[in-house]
Amino acid sequence: MNRSLAPRDCALAFLLTVWVGSTHAAPSPQWDHDEALSSAEGYVQLRWHFGDVEPENIVYELQEGRRPVFADTDTRYRGPATSSFVSGLEDGISYFRVRASVDGEVTWSEWSSTVEVDVKHHDRNFALLLMGLGGFVFLSTAAFLIVHRNDPTSDGGTS
Amino acid sequence: MNEASALLDPTIGWILLSVLSVIWVGLGVYWGRKAANLEGFMLAGRNVGLALGTATAVATWITSNTTMLAPQFALQLGVWGMLAYCTASFGLFLFAPMAERIRALMPNGFTSAEFIRLRYGNVAWGIFLVISLFYGITWMISMGMAGGILMEALAGIPYVYGMTAILLVCVLYTLFGGLFAVIGTDFIQSWIILIGVCVVAIAVLNTVSIDEIYTNLERNRPALLDVLFPAALMAIFNNMLFGLGEIFHSNVWWSRAFAMRKGVGRKAYGLAGLVWLPIPIVAGFLGLAAPALGINVARPDMVGPVVAGTVLGEVGAVLVFVIVFASLASSIDSLLAATSDLVLNDFVKGMIARDASDAQLRRLGTAVIVSIGLVTWAFCAPRIGTLASVLFFAGPLVGSAIWPIIAGLYWQHTNRHGAVAAMLLGSAGGLVAYFTLGWYTATLIGTAISMLVVVSTSRFAPQTFEWSRLDAGPHGGHTEVGR
């Protein structure tokens, strides 16, 4: 249903909004962690809550965007959980926000504040260097055991 | 799925917990009849054959980490994470020839610490005991905590009850049956785990195709498919070396090497590696399939059970409960038996009760097992979350023991001071890497430093060792009493 509001209704709605805003916290989910997160592995654990006592039939919607205005948005999750583990993120900043519904997804709360996840993976060359070192140590160990696997126990091999 | 909601009704959870507990304790009592003397109790009469030997190695190496952490690794580090986890099987492959040599050099040996003391002296023995007991106890605490947390998450059983139940069951059947019961139950548990994991994986494949999984990952989680994922590249060999360090140093594996019949160790450990290798791949696949199944992963360590519960419903949840119980029990009992052997052989028998009779030592062994169980329970009960993560500190410590052990087993001229320095410097260097670079580099750095120290000191300052000293009597040189 779509109907236009009379000027008096608009004024009342404005006053109500100002009053609610001045006496209560914004009616939206709150993050349980900082709004600026960073990761060198491309994964992050998001946690949120909605009020002190969570309604039984609450549904959350978690959105991810590659821009702060959420122009290109993916809904990552819709359901009752109050946390989500997000992995596989590439270099760059990802943005997350969440909102809640307590009436079967008919009306929704305001969006939460935006969490910015700054992903900067380890330097690839450094990672390859460590992988090479790991390969050398492992192959040395394996080669050692293979070479000596049949050594006699009376006077085994030497260095 | 809500983070707080359980997959199973608590009543079903309690019934499953009770039935499984009665079965394992009953089997412990049954197998306990075979343990007529101390050697039978600690080393199953040194007569374990190929089938049981293989099964016990497989089941022990399938911990709750394999069924829980492998999917988490895949979810965090992608395809490489999954493959990195399965490289832990190389520890079993490479221990295969070592098992035979250990048995040949120390036909009357009991523990890994005994080898270090005879080979390198008391200083190295002390350092090694600290490493080994730290690893054993923290692993057991992490398993006990994981048991409580998983029972609560899967079936709503309060943490303390679930944790207490699983520790009590393992203490009881280890107490009654010793290594006989541990190996026997491991055989059954390994089959339960193998079949259960395969059933869940097949159910997932019937729900979502490989193509769908790939397309979803490519679109929503591209880094998980990146073959040059930096953290995953670093994790591959780190994880492999962690696995090598765990197996090479731990008395869990040495006690099995002593317990197996002559000629069995090499085949049993090789076969166990082959059987174990696909398990993390199958379990890890569940982690990669989660996004395509539209599952919200509230906690990464629960991705495996949540996927099974989503795909198979209540049947899947029951299956996961049984798999988790089996994988926890098969590891806790082995750790309990091996750690108590270490304490009994190296402390009690070697330093306190040298003249104790076989029967007295058996009673002392009982007291040691109960004490270790109580200490573990006391650490687990407060549910301090950070305690479980302490296990990861053990990575560089066990990594630093790899080269002192293999060089000690095969080189006659390994420098014993070099072995001591290798364990100390490797542990220190690895811990620095843990805090400065990340957990996925710590074992690698620790092992590399240790290898360098052992090889260089043995090359430039060799010391001669007579192999016959490793077979220095029934009690490895400590005492002549007992067997």
mmCIF file of N, CA and C in Angstrom, chain B residues 9 24 34 41 80 99 119 125 140 150 189 223 243 247 262 274 288 296 299 335 362 385 444 479:
data_model
loop_
_atom_site.group_PDB
_atom_site.id
_atom_site.type_symbol
_atom_site.label_atom_id
_atom_site.label_comp_id
_atom_site.label_asym_id
_atom_site.label_seq_id
_atom_site.Cartn_x
_atom_site.Cartn_y
_atom_site.Cartn_z
ATOM 1 N N ASP B 9 18.767 -33.353 20.428
ATOM 2 C CA ASP B 9 18.022 -33.205 21.668
ATOM 3 C C ASP B 9 18.905 -33.696 22.833
ATOM 4 N N TRP B 24 32.696 -48.697 26.144
ATOM 5 C CA TRP B 24 34.164 -48.564 26.223
ATOM 6 C C TRP B 24 34.700 -49.101 27.547
ATOM 7 N N LYS B 34 43.827 -59.571 29.947
ATOM 8 C CA LYS B 34 45.051 -60.025 29.279
ATOM 9 C C LYS B 34 46.307 -59.439 29.918
ATOM 10 N N PHE B 41 50.532 -54.644 30.814
ATOM 11 C CA PHE B 41 49.713 -53.456 31.029
ATOM 12 C C PHE B 41 50.244 -52.255 30.243
ATOM 13 N N TRP B 80 44.571 -25.306 -0.098
ATOM 14 C CA TRP B 80 45.899 -25.556 0.467
ATOM 15 C C TRP B 80 45.809 -25.911 1.953
ATOM 16 N N ALA B 99 60.318 -46.856 13.650
ATOM 17 C CA ALA B 99 59.705 -47.785 14.617
ATOM 18 C C ALA B 99 60.502 -49.080 14.683
ATOM 19 N N ARG B 119 70.969 -41.843 25.372
ATOM 20 C CA ARG B 119 71.725 -41.389 24.195
ATOM 21 C C ARG B 119 72.480 -40.093 24.466
ATOM 22 N N TRP B 125 67.791 -35.187 28.787
ATOM 23 C CA TRP B 125 66.612 -35.903 29.289
ATOM 24 C C TRP B 125 65.642 -34.935 29.981
ATOM 25 N N MET B 140 46.201 -33.196 26.103
ATOM 26 C CA MET B 140 45.108 -33.849 26.808
ATOM 27 C C MET B 140 44.095 -32.813 27.320
ATOM 28 N N LEU B 150 32.248 -29.711 22.667
ATOM 29 C CA LEU B 150 31.518 -30.361 21.573
ATOM 30 C C LEU B 150 30.247 -31.053 22.067
ATOM 31 N N GLN B 189 37.243 -47.845 17.230
ATOM 32 C CA GLN B 189 37.045 -46.416 16.988
ATOM 33 C C GLN B 189 37.500 -45.999 15.598
ATOM 34 N N ALA B 223 39.770 -16.163 -2.488
ATOM 35 C CA ALA B 223 41.101 -16.442 -1.931
ATOM 36 C C ALA B 223 41.263 -17.908 -1.552
ATOM 37 N N GLY B 243 53.526 -32.156 12.628
ATOM 38 C CA GLY B 243 53.116 -33.563 12.683
ATOM 39 C C GLY B 243 54.313 -34.479 12.898
ATOM 40 N N ILE B 247 54.907 -36.881 16.311
ATOM 41 C CA ILE B 247 55.053 -38.338 16.257
ATOM 42 C C ILE B 247 56.458 -38.783 16.651
ATOM 43 N N LYS B 262 58.119 -57.885 16.390
ATOM 44 C CA LYS B 262 59.255 -57.617 15.524
ATOM 45 C C LYS B 262 58.819 -57.669 14.056
ATOM 46 N N LEU B 274 48.806 -44.330 5.063
ATOM 47 C CA LEU B 274 47.957 -44.412 3.859
ATOM 48 C C LEU B 274 46.471 -44.309 4.216
ATOM 49 N N LEU B 288 34.876 -26.669 2.803
ATOM 50 C CA LEU B 288 34.770 -25.963 1.520
ATOM 51 C C LEU B 288 33.337 -25.985 0.974
ATOM 52 N N ASN B 296 25.580 -20.675 7.309
ATOM 53 C CA ASN B 296 26.338 -19.648 8.013
ATOM 54 C C ASN B 296 27.220 -20.346 9.033
ATOM 55 N N ARG B 299 30.845 -20.408 14.097
ATOM 56 C CA ARG B 299 32.179 -20.626 14.680
ATOM 57 C C ARG B 299 32.938 -21.550 13.748
ATOM 58 N N LEU B 335 47.029 -40.831 25.036
ATOM 59 C CA LEU B 335 47.842 -39.857 25.759
ATOM 60 C C LEU B 335 47.953 -40.212 27.229
ATOM 61 N N ARG B 362 52.545 -51.714 39.421
ATOM 62 C CA ARG B 362 51.216 -51.712 38.799
ATOM 63 C C ARG B 362 50.265 -50.804 39.594
ATOM 64 N N GLY B 385 39.317 -20.432 27.979
ATOM 65 C CA GLY B 385 39.408 -20.602 26.528
ATOM 66 C C GLY B 385 40.814 -20.576 25.996
ATOM 67 N N LEU B 444 58.201 -24.505 11.790
ATOM 68 C CA LEU B 444 59.164 -24.486 10.689
ATOM 69 C C LEU B 444 60.474 -23.834 11.129
ATOM 70 N N THR B 479 67.141 -48.982 36.618
ATOM 71 C CA THR B 479 67.017 -49.968 37.675
ATOM 72 C C THR B 479 66.822 -51.337 37.049
#
